[in-house]
Coordinates of C-alpha atoms and ligand atoms in Angstrom, one line a residue:
M1 CA 22.0 -13.3 -36.5
T2 CA 24.6 -11.9 -33.8
E3 CA 26.0 -9.5 -37.0
A4 CA 23.2 -8.2 -38.4
A5 CA 21.4 -7.3 -35.0
L6 CA 25.4 -5.1 -34.7
A7 CA 25.2 -3.5 -38.1
N8 CA 21.9 -2.8 -37.0
L9 CA 22.5 -1.4 -33.3
K10 CA 25.6 0.3 -35.9
N11 CA 23.2 2.6 -37.6
L12 CA 22.3 4.2 -34.4
Y13 CA 19.7 6.5 -35.9
R14 CA 17.7 3.3 -36.2
I15 CA 17.3 2.7 -32.8
F16 CA 16.4 6.0 -31.3
T17 CA 13.7 7.1 -34.5
V18 CA 12.9 4.0 -36.7
P19 CA 10.7 1.5 -35.1
E20 CA 10.7 -2.7 -36.2
A21 CA 8.2 -3.7 -38.8
P22 CA 4.8 -4.2 -38.0
D23 CA 4.7 -7.8 -37.7
S24 CA 7.9 -8.3 -35.4
T25 CA 7.2 -9.9 -31.9
L26 CA 7.2 -6.9 -30.2
G27 CA 5.0 -5.4 -32.8
R28 CA 2.5 -7.9 -32.3
V29 CA 2.8 -8.3 -28.6
D30 CA 2.0 -4.6 -28.8
Q31 CA -0.9 -4.4 -30.9
A32 CA -2.7 -7.6 -28.8
I33 CA -1.8 -5.3 -25.5
S34 CA -3.4 -2.4 -26.8
Q35 CA -6.0 -4.2 -28.6
D36 CA -7.7 -6.6 -25.1
V37 CA -5.5 -5.8 -22.2
A38 CA -7.6 -8.8 -20.1
T39 CA -7.0 -11.2 -23.4
F40 CA -3.9 -11.0 -22.9
L41 CA -2.6 -11.0 -20.1
Q42 CA -5.4 -14.4 -19.7
K43 CA -3.8 -16.0 -22.6
H44 CA 0.2 -15.0 -21.6
I45 CA 0.1 -15.6 -18.0
V46 CA 0.5 -19.2 -17.9
A47 CA 3.7 -21.2 -16.1
L48 CA 1.9 -20.6 -12.9
E49 CA 3.0 -24.4 -11.5
R50 CA 6.9 -23.6 -11.6
S51 CA 8.5 -22.5 -8.8
L52 CA 10.3 -19.1 -8.0
E53 CA 13.6 -20.9 -7.6
D54 CA 13.1 -22.6 -10.7
I55 CA 12.0 -19.3 -12.7
E56 CA 15.4 -18.0 -10.7
K57 CA 17.4 -20.4 -13.2
D58 CA 16.3 -18.5 -16.3
F59 CA 17.4 -15.1 -14.6
S60 CA 20.9 -16.2 -13.7
A61 CA 23.5 -15.2 -16.3
C62 CA 25.8 -12.4 -14.8
S63 CA 27.1 -10.7 -17.3
V64 CA 25.9 -8.2 -19.6
P65 CA 25.2 -9.6 -23.2
E66 CA 27.9 -8.7 -25.0
D67 CA 26.2 -9.0 -28.7
P68 CA 23.2 -7.3 -29.0
T69 CA 20.5 -8.6 -30.5
F70 CA 16.9 -7.6 -32.1
V71 CA 14.5 -5.9 -30.4
S72 CA 11.9 -8.9 -31.7
D73 CA 14.0 -11.7 -30.2
Y74 CA 14.1 -9.9 -27.0
T75 CA 10.6 -9.3 -26.8
E76 CA 10.3 -13.1 -27.5
F77 CA 12.3 -14.2 -24.4
L78 CA 10.1 -11.3 -22.6
K79 CA 6.9 -13.1 -23.3
N80 CA 8.3 -16.5 -23.0
K81 CA 10.0 -16.0 -19.7
L82 CA 9.2 -13.0 -18.0
V83 CA 5.2 -12.0 -19.1
A84 CA 4.5 -15.8 -18.7
Q85 CA 5.6 -16.2 -14.8
S86 CA 4.2 -13.5 -14.3
V87 CA 1.2 -12.8 -11.2
H88 CA -1.7 -12.2 -13.3
T89 CA -3.2 -9.2 -10.5
A90 CA -5.7 -8.1 -12.6
A91 CA -8.0 -11.2 -12.9
P92 CA -11.1 -10.5 -10.3
G93 CA -10.1 -13.6 -8.2
F94 CA -7.1 -12.1 -7.1
V95 CA -8.7 -10.8 -4.2
G96 CA -5.4 -10.7 -1.7
H97 CA -3.6 -7.4 -2.1
M98 CA -3.9 -4.0 -2.8
T99 CA -2.5 -4.3 -6.2
S100 CA -5.3 -5.0 -9.2
A101 CA -7.1 -4.3 -12.2
L102 CA -6.5 -1.2 -14.2
P103 CA -8.8 1.3 -16.7
Y104 CA -8.1 0.2 -20.1
F105 CA -6.7 4.2 -20.6
M106 CA -4.2 4.0 -18.1
L107 CA -2.4 1.8 -20.4
P108 CA -1.9 4.2 -23.9
L109 CA -2.0 7.3 -21.8
S110 CA 0.9 5.6 -19.6
R111 CA 2.7 5.3 -23.5
I112 CA 1.8 8.9 -24.1
M113 CA 3.9 10.2 -20.7
T114 CA 7.1 7.4 -21.3
A115 CA 7.4 8.9 -25.1
L116 CA 7.1 12.8 -23.2
N117 CA 9.6 11.5 -20.7
Q118 CA 9.5 14.5 -18.6
N119 CA 11.0 15.3 -15.5
L120 CA 9.3 16.9 -12.6
V121 CA 12.1 17.7 -10.5
K122 CA 12.2 21.1 -12.6
V123 CA 10.3 23.6 -14.8
E124 CA 13.2 23.3 -17.4
T125 CA 12.6 19.7 -18.5
S126 CA 8.7 19.5 -17.4
K127 CA 7.0 22.8 -18.2
A128 CA 3.1 22.3 -18.3
F129 CA 3.8 19.4 -16.2
T130 CA 4.9 21.4 -13.0
P131 CA 1.5 23.1 -12.9
L132 CA -0.3 20.2 -13.9
E133 CA 1.5 18.6 -10.6
R134 CA 0.7 21.2 -8.6
Q135 CA -2.8 20.9 -9.5
V136 CA -3.4 17.6 -8.8
L137 CA -1.9 18.1 -5.7
A138 CA -4.2 21.3 -4.8
M139 CA -7.1 18.8 -5.9
M140 CA -6.2 16.2 -3.2
H141 CA -5.8 19.1 -0.8
N142 CA -9.3 20.4 -1.1
L143 CA -10.5 16.8 -1.1
I144 CA -9.0 16.7 2.5
Y145 CA -9.0 19.7 3.9
R146 CA -11.5 21.6 2.0
E147 CA -10.5 25.3 2.0
S148 CA -11.9 28.3 0.5
E149 CA -11.3 29.2 -3.3
D150 CA -9.3 32.0 -1.8
F151 CA -7.1 29.5 0.0
Y152 CA -6.7 27.4 -3.5
R153 CA -6.2 30.4 -5.5
T154 CA -3.7 31.9 -3.5
W155 CA -1.1 28.2 -3.1
I156 CA -1.8 26.4 -6.0
H157 CA 1.0 28.1 -8.3
D158 CA 3.0 29.6 -5.3
S159 CA 6.1 29.4 -6.0
R160 CA 7.8 29.8 -2.3
H161 CA 5.2 27.4 -0.9
A162 CA 3.8 23.9 -1.8
L163 CA -0.3 22.3 -0.7
G164 CA 2.1 18.7 -0.5
A165 CA 4.6 16.5 -2.6
F166 CA 3.8 14.1 -5.4
C167 CA 6.3 10.9 -4.9
S168 CA 6.6 7.4 -6.1
G169 CA 3.8 5.5 -3.1
G170 CA 3.0 5.6 0.4
T171 CA 6.3 5.3 2.1
I172 CA 8.2 8.1 0.4
A173 CA 4.8 9.9 1.8
N174 CA 4.9 8.7 5.3
T175 CA 8.8 9.8 5.4
T176 CA 8.4 13.0 4.0
A177 CA 5.9 13.9 6.3
L178 CA 7.5 13.2 9.8
W179 CA 10.9 14.8 7.7
A180 CA 9.1 17.7 7.4
A181 CA 7.4 17.8 10.9
R182 CA 11.5 16.7 12.4
N183 CA 12.5 19.6 10.6
Q184 CA 9.9 22.1 12.1
L185 CA 10.4 21.1 15.4
F186 CA 13.9 21.7 15.2
K187 CA 13.6 24.6 13.5
P188 CA 16.4 26.9 13.6
Q189 CA 16.0 28.9 16.8
G190 CA 18.4 30.8 19.3
G191 CA 21.9 29.9 18.2
F192 CA 21.0 26.5 16.9
R193 CA 21.0 26.2 12.7
G194 CA 18.2 23.5 12.6
I195 CA 18.2 20.0 11.6
A196 CA 18.8 20.3 8.4
E197 CA 22.6 21.7 8.6
E198 CA 23.3 20.5 12.3
G199 CA 22.4 17.4 12.6
L200 CA 20.4 15.1 14.9
F201 CA 22.9 14.3 17.9
K202 CA 23.1 18.9 18.4
A203 CA 19.2 18.9 17.8
Y204 CA 18.6 17.2 20.8
Q205 CA 22.0 18.6 22.8
Y206 CA 20.1 21.9 21.8
L207 CA 16.1 20.6 22.7
Q208 CA 17.7 18.8 25.8
C209 CA 15.8 15.9 25.3
Q210 CA 16.9 11.8 25.2
G211 CA 15.3 11.3 21.5
L212 CA 12.0 11.3 19.5
A213 CA 9.0 9.0 19.1
V214 CA 6.3 8.2 16.7
L215 CA 3.1 7.2 18.2
V216 CA 1.1 4.9 16.2
S217 CA -1.2 2.0 16.4
R218 CA 0.0 -1.8 16.3
R219 CA -1.5 -1.7 12.6
A220 CA 1.2 0.6 11.3
H221 CA 2.3 -0.1 7.7
Y222 CA 6.4 -1.3 7.7
S223 CA 7.4 2.0 6.1
L224 CA 6.7 4.0 9.2
K225 CA 9.8 1.9 10.6
K226 CA 12.0 2.4 7.4
A227 CA 10.9 6.4 8.0
T228 CA 11.8 6.6 11.6
D229 CA 15.3 4.6 10.9
V230 CA 16.0 7.0 7.8
L231 CA 15.4 10.1 9.7
G232 CA 18.0 8.9 12.2
L233 CA 15.2 8.7 15.2
G234 CA 15.6 4.5 16.0
R235 CA 13.0 1.9 15.2
D236 CA 12.4 1.5 18.8
N237 CA 11.1 4.7 19.1
L238 CA 8.3 4.2 16.5
I239 CA 6.0 3.3 19.5
L240 CA 3.5 0.7 18.5
V241 CA -0.1 1.2 20.4
D242 CA -2.2 -1.8 21.2
T243 CA -5.4 -1.6 19.6
D244 CA -9.0 -2.1 20.8
D245 CA -11.5 -4.9 19.5
D246 CA -11.9 -2.8 16.4
N247 CA -8.9 -2.7 15.3
R248 CA -8.4 1.0 16.1
I249 CA -5.2 2.6 18.4
D250 CA -6.9 1.8 22.0
M251 CA -6.4 6.0 23.4
E252 CA -6.3 5.1 26.5
K253 CA -3.3 3.3 25.8
L254 CA -1.9 5.8 23.8
K255 CA -2.1 8.0 27.0
T256 CA 0.0 5.7 28.4
A257 CA 2.7 5.4 25.9
Y258 CA 2.6 9.1 25.7
L259 CA 3.4 9.7 29.2
G260 CA 6.1 7.1 29.3
L261 CA 8.1 8.4 26.6
V262 CA 7.8 12.3 29.0
K263 CA 9.2 10.2 31.8
N264 CA 12.0 9.3 29.7
N265 CA 12.7 12.8 28.7
I266 CA 11.9 11.2 24.9
R267 CA 9.8 13.8 23.0
P268 CA 6.9 12.7 21.1
L269 CA 7.2 14.2 17.2
A270 CA 4.0 13.0 15.8
L271 CA 1.2 11.1 16.0
V272 CA 0.3 8.9 13.0
G273 CA -3.8 7.9 13.0
I274 CA -4.0 5.0 10.3
A275 CA -7.3 5.4 7.4
G276 CA -7.0 1.8 6.3
T277 CA -4.7 -0.4 7.6
T278 CA -3.1 -2.2 5.3
E279 CA -3.9 -5.3 7.1
T280 CA -7.8 -4.5 7.9
G281 CA -8.6 -1.9 6.5
H282 CA -10.2 -0.3 9.8
V283 CA -9.7 3.5 10.3
D284 CA -7.9 4.9 13.8
P285 CA -10.7 7.6 15.6
L286 CA -9.0 10.5 13.7
E287 CA -10.8 13.3 16.1
A288 CA -9.8 11.4 19.0
M289 CA -6.2 11.5 17.7
A290 CA -7.1 15.1 16.7
D291 CA -7.4 16.1 20.4
F292 CA -4.9 14.5 21.7
A293 CA -1.9 15.4 19.0
A294 CA -3.5 19.6 19.8
E295 CA -3.3 18.7 23.6
I296 CA 0.3 17.6 24.1
G297 CA 1.1 19.7 20.9
C298 CA 2.7 17.1 18.4
H299 CA 2.8 17.0 14.8
F300 CA -0.9 14.7 13.2
H301 CA 0.1 12.8 10.5
V302 CA -2.6 10.6 9.1
D303 CA -1.7 7.2 6.9
A304 CA -5.0 7.3 4.3
A305 CA -2.1 5.4 1.6
W306 CA -5.1 3.1 1.4
G307 CA -8.0 4.8 2.4
G308 CA -7.9 8.2 1.6
P309 CA -10.1 7.9 -1.6
T310 CA -13.4 7.0 0.9
L311 CA -13.3 10.8 1.2
F312 CA -15.3 10.6 -2.4
S313 CA -18.2 8.5 -1.1
T314 CA -21.2 10.6 0.1
T315 CA -22.2 7.4 2.1
H316 CA -18.4 6.4 3.9
R317 CA -17.0 9.8 4.1
A318 CA -17.6 10.5 7.5
L319 CA -16.0 7.4 8.4
L320 CA -12.7 9.3 7.7
S321 CA -13.9 12.4 10.0
G322 CA -10.8 14.4 11.6
I323 CA -8.6 13.4 8.6
E324 CA -8.8 17.5 7.9
R325 CA -7.8 18.2 10.8
A326 CA -4.2 16.2 10.0
D327 CA -1.5 18.8 10.1
S328 CA -0.8 16.2 6.9
V329 CA -2.0 13.1 5.3
T330 CA -0.7 10.3 3.4
V331 CA -2.6 9.3 0.3
D332 CA -1.6 6.5 -2.6
A333 CA -2.7 7.3 -6.2
H334 CA -1.5 3.1 -7.3
K335 CA -4.0 1.9 -5.4
Q336 CA -7.7 3.3 -5.0
L337 CA -7.2 5.6 -7.4
Y338 CA -6.5 3.0 -9.8
V339 CA -3.1 4.7 -11.5
P340 CA -0.2 2.4 -12.3
M341 CA 2.3 2.1 -9.0
G342 CA 4.7 5.1 -8.8
A343 CA 2.2 7.4 -7.5
G344 CA 1.9 8.7 -4.1
M345 CA 1.3 12.1 -2.5
V346 CA 1.5 13.6 1.0
L347 CA -0.6 16.8 1.5
F348 CA 0.1 19.4 4.0
K349 CA -2.6 21.4 6.0
D350 CA -0.1 24.3 6.3
P351 CA 0.9 25.1 2.6
K352 CA 4.6 26.6 4.7
T353 CA 5.2 23.5 6.5
L354 CA 7.0 22.2 3.4
S355 CA 9.6 24.3 3.5
A356 CA 11.0 22.9 6.7
I357 CA 12.6 20.4 3.8
E358 CA 13.7 22.9 1.4
H359 CA 16.6 22.3 -0.7
H360 CA 18.3 24.4 -3.1
A361 CA 21.1 23.9 -5.7
N362 CA 22.7 26.5 -8.0
Y363 CA 22.0 24.9 -11.4
I364 CA 18.4 24.3 -10.9
L365 CA 16.1 24.4 -8.1
R366 CA 17.1 27.8 -7.3
L367 CA 15.5 30.0 -4.9
G368 CA 12.0 30.8 -5.9
S369 CA 12.2 29.0 -9.2
K370 CA 9.2 26.7 -9.3
D371 CA 11.0 23.9 -9.5
L372 CA 9.1 20.8 -7.5
G373 CA 12.8 19.0 -6.5
S374 CA 13.3 21.9 -3.9
H375 CA 11.1 19.9 -1.3
T376 CA 10.0 16.4 -2.8
L377 CA 12.9 13.8 -1.4
E378 CA 13.2 12.1 -5.0
G379 CA 15.1 13.6 -7.7
S380 CA 14.4 13.0 -11.0
R381 CA 10.6 11.6 -11.2
P382 CA 8.2 11.1 -13.9
G383 CA 5.5 12.7 -15.1
M384 CA 2.7 9.8 -13.2
A385 CA 0.5 13.0 -12.0
M386 CA -0.4 13.1 -15.6
L387 CA -2.2 9.5 -15.0
V388 CA -3.9 10.7 -11.6
H389 CA -4.7 13.8 -13.7
A390 CA -6.6 11.7 -15.6
G391 CA -8.0 9.3 -13.7
L392 CA -9.5 12.5 -11.7
S393 CA -11.0 14.2 -14.8
I394 CA -12.5 10.4 -16.4
I395 CA -13.3 9.0 -13.7
G396 CA -14.5 11.7 -11.9
R397 CA -15.6 12.5 -8.0
K398 CA -18.9 10.7 -8.6
G399 CA -17.1 7.3 -10.6
Y400 CA -14.3 7.1 -7.4
E401 CA -17.1 7.2 -5.3
L402 CA -19.1 4.1 -7.3
L403 CA -15.9 2.5 -7.4
I404 CA -15.5 2.9 -3.5
D405 CA -18.9 2.4 -2.4
L406 CA -19.2 -0.7 -4.4
G407 CA -15.7 -2.4 -2.9
I408 CA -16.9 -1.7 0.5
E409 CA -20.4 -3.2 -0.5
R410 CA -18.2 -6.4 -1.9
A411 CA -16.8 -6.8 1.3
R412 CA -19.8 -6.4 3.5
Q413 CA -21.1 -9.3 0.9
F414 CA -18.0 -11.4 0.9
A415 CA -18.1 -11.3 5.1
E416 CA -22.1 -12.6 5.0
L417 CA -20.3 -15.3 3.0
I418 CA -18.1 -16.3 5.2
N419 CA -20.3 -16.0 8.1
A420 CA -23.1 -18.7 6.6
H421 CA -20.2 -20.4 5.7
P422 CA -20.0 -23.9 7.4
N423 CA -16.1 -23.9 7.1
F424 CA -15.1 -20.3 8.3
E425 CA -14.6 -17.7 10.2
L426 CA -14.6 -14.0 9.8
I427 CA -11.7 -12.7 11.8
T428 CA -12.0 -9.1 11.3
R429 CA -15.6 -7.2 10.0
P430 CA -14.5 -4.9 6.8
E431 CA -15.0 -1.3 7.5
L432 CA -14.0 -0.3 4.4
N433 CA -13.0 -3.4 1.6
I434 CA -10.3 -5.2 3.4
L435 CA -11.5 -8.3 5.5
T436 CA -9.8 -11.1 7.1
Y437 CA -11.1 -14.7 7.9
R438 CA -9.5 -18.2 8.3
F439 CA -10.9 -21.7 8.0
N440 CA -11.8 -23.4 11.0
P441 CA -14.7 -25.6 10.5
E442 CA -18.7 -25.4 12.4
W443 CA -18.2 -28.2 14.5
L444 CA -14.6 -27.0 15.9
Q445 CA -16.2 -22.8 16.4
S446 CA -18.1 -24.0 18.7
R447 CA -16.5 -25.9 20.7
L448 CA -13.0 -23.9 20.3
P449 CA -13.7 -21.1 23.2
R450 CA -14.5 -23.6 25.6
L451 CA -11.0 -25.2 25.4
V452 CA -8.6 -24.1 28.4
P453 CA -5.9 -22.0 27.0
E454 CA -3.1 -24.5 26.7
Q455 CA -5.4 -26.9 24.3
Q456 CA -6.9 -23.3 22.5
L457 CA -3.4 -22.7 21.4
R458 CA -2.5 -25.9 20.4
V459 CA -5.3 -26.4 18.1
N460 CA -5.2 -22.6 16.9
Q461 CA -1.2 -23.2 16.2
L462 CA -2.8 -26.1 13.7
L463 CA -5.6 -24.3 12.7
D464 CA -2.5 -21.7 11.5
Q465 CA -0.7 -24.2 10.1
I466 CA -3.4 -25.0 8.1
V467 CA -4.3 -21.6 7.1
L468 CA -0.5 -21.5 6.1
E469 CA -1.1 -24.6 3.7
V470 CA -4.7 -23.4 2.1
Q471 CA -3.3 -20.0 1.3
K472 CA 0.6 -21.5 -0.6
R473 CA -1.3 -24.2 -2.8
Q474 CA -4.3 -21.7 -3.9
R475 CA -1.7 -19.2 -4.8
E476 CA 0.8 -22.2 -6.9
A477 CA -2.6 -23.3 -8.6
G478 CA -2.5 -19.3 -10.0
K479 CA -6.4 -19.4 -10.3
T480 CA -8.0 -17.5 -7.1
F481 CA -5.5 -15.8 -4.3
V482 CA -6.4 -14.5 -1.2
S483 CA -3.0 -13.1 1.0
R484 CA -2.7 -13.8 4.5
T485 CA -1.2 -12.5 7.8
R486 CA -1.0 -13.1 11.7
L487 CA -2.5 -10.9 13.7
R488 CA -4.1 -11.1 17.3
A489 CA -8.0 -12.1 16.9
S490 CA -9.9 -10.3 19.9
K491 CA -12.0 -13.2 20.6
Y492 CA -9.0 -15.6 21.3
A493 CA -6.2 -15.1 24.1
Q494 CA -4.6 -11.2 23.2
D495 CA -1.0 -12.2 23.7
E496 CA -1.6 -14.9 20.9
Q497 CA -1.5 -14.1 17.0
I498 CA -3.4 -16.6 14.4
T499 CA -3.0 -16.8 10.2
V500 CA -5.4 -15.4 9.0
F501 CA -6.7 -15.0 4.8
R502 CA -6.8 -11.4 3.6
S503 CA -8.7 -10.4 1.0
V504 CA -9.3 -6.8 -0.7
L505 CA -12.4 -5.9 -2.6
A506 CA -11.0 -3.4 -4.8
N507 CA -11.3 -4.9 -8.7
P508 CA -14.9 -4.0 -9.8
L509 CA -15.2 -7.2 -11.4
S510 CA -14.7 -9.5 -8.5
D511 CA -18.5 -10.5 -7.9
E512 CA -20.5 -12.8 -5.2
K513 CA -20.0 -15.3 -7.8
I514 CA -15.7 -15.4 -8.0
L515 CA -16.2 -14.5 -3.7
S516 CA -18.0 -17.7 -4.1
A517 CA -15.3 -19.7 -6.1
V518 CA -12.5 -18.5 -4.0
L519 CA -14.1 -20.3 -0.7
E520 CA -15.1 -23.2 -2.6
E521 CA -11.6 -23.3 -4.3
Q522 CA -10.5 -23.4 -0.4
C523 CA -12.9 -26.0 1.1
A524 CA -11.1 -28.3 -2.0
I525 CA -7.5 -27.6 -1.1
V526 CA -9.1 -28.4 2.8
R527 CA -10.1 -31.6 1.1
E528 CA -6.5 -33.0 -0.2
T529 CA -4.7 -35.4 2.1
E530 CA -2.0 -33.4 3.2
V531 CA -4.0 -30.6 5.0
Q532 CA -6.4 -33.6 6.2
R533 CA -3.6 -35.0 8.3
L534 CA -3.4 -31.3 10.2
L535 CA -7.3 -31.3 10.4
D536 CA -7.3 -35.4 11.7
Q537 CA -4.4 -34.1 14.4
I538 CA -6.9 -31.4 16.1
R539 CA -9.8 -34.2 16.1
I540 CA -7.1 -36.4 18.3
L541 CA -6.3 -33.3 20.3
L542 CA -10.6 -32.6 21.3
K543 CA -11.7 -36.6 21.2
S544 CA -8.1 -36.6 24.6
T545 CA -9.5 -33.6 26.0
E546 CA -13.1 -34.9 25.9
N547 CA -11.6 -38.5 27.4
S548 CA -10.0 -36.5 30.2
L549 CA -12.8 -34.5 31.2
Ligands
LIG601 C1 0.3 0.6 0.7 C2 0.6 1.1 2.3 C3 1.7 2.7 2.5 C4 2.9 2.2 1.4 O1 2.9 2.7 0.6 P1 3.7 2.0 -0.7 O2 3.2 2.6 -2.0 O3 4.0 0.9 -1.1 O4 4.9 2.5 -0.8 C5 1.2 2.9 3.7 N1 0.8 2.7 4.3 C6 -0.3 2.0 4.3 C7 -1.6 2.2 5.3 C8 -0.8 1.3 3.2 O5 -2.0 0.9 2.7

């Protein structure tokens, strides 16, 4: 076998040109996936009961295999060990994360993209892909900023400027936005040659400040922490401002936080508004934030990684009003544009902003060239823009509108189901298509607010344990899935966090029947002995409270 595989490999011509016989495992898997992805996933993701620790044993060999193997033998391993033990994110009952189903055409189109293997860092390895990516950026820019036709005609393919940067996702998009803002604030001036050349320490000295800060609500995505770290600002200088009862940044607290910075001679680099928080899907008051950013003269960034595509919806677009005043906006295509993972964008209102991070090299990215790599953080990049272009063209504005409207409608339906159900308590109302809730039976819901704080705390801790246990067991059973998080709920003590289920309604196939099934499965898990034991502890606690009254 090994000998034969080696002989096969020695003829290198074969592995770079001739495919294996179509009846090989690879051929069959490939055919099955191409014909019907949903059935393939349903049929082959099977090993749900194994723990991750167990699965790790299948992946513990630590040296590179000495001998080559046949592609089909490898595919056999892949099918049994990797595919079988992966997560069925496209299942309609998987309503816990932002990663869900893909339109069928993304798969064959991805193959074309892979076959072409274009590198978007420079024109020499991408040609038409470069203007295509710039077109995608212009379309998204237009969705947000709605500038004139003239504006887009001027800037779309202008070699010295860019309407945005395409990247692998929201994390890099947010980092790029703050990077550009930082370099623009510390641009070359007077005798100072700019932060890009002289570094942060000299920049602080030159502007005579003690540091730079980024202001955002407590619901910020953790990528902003990474960004402040990477950019040298320090995570301490990501100022997390408290939210109001609707999970939006509290403008009064924002102003107080700002004054605190001024007092310590720390400059606000940027104010970040969130359009669709990762945990609860809420939208910050973007108009008020734009006003405030203008007042204090700092960069206004909107993290619309999740919620950006809401702009496609005539009905819901107004939820994001004020976004068009942002200096930069992050949008993830691999979330609500339904593109495979690895596609994010940051758009800049002013096409000159990205010049602040421009970089040139001699063999590529030459001054005046149209190489996209001169203003992206990443170097070599795949042609993912092609898939965004495909989505925008095939699904179209109206198609995305349908998807967005449906998701928001479903989230409202789910919220009603939860409210009507005797065992559950809605924690955050959906504004977009994300909501949180928890297990909290009716008999307890009515009494919980009347308990003294310590007892309320104790009961909430037990409920936390129940939610955690239910979520874990539900995930392990693999039929349906919601995620969980911890957050402060406005109806309970303000400095206390509770554990909640989090549901994201982005798969159009997750209908009301499936959402009911999610709740029913959770109820069934609660009836299991170990969970009942926790519930008994709550009963005992309540009883002792009543006796003491
Ligand atoms: C998902 C998300 C991000 C991060 O995006 P990645 O693509 O995971 O890097 C940032 N901000 C928000 C609001 C998000 O929802």
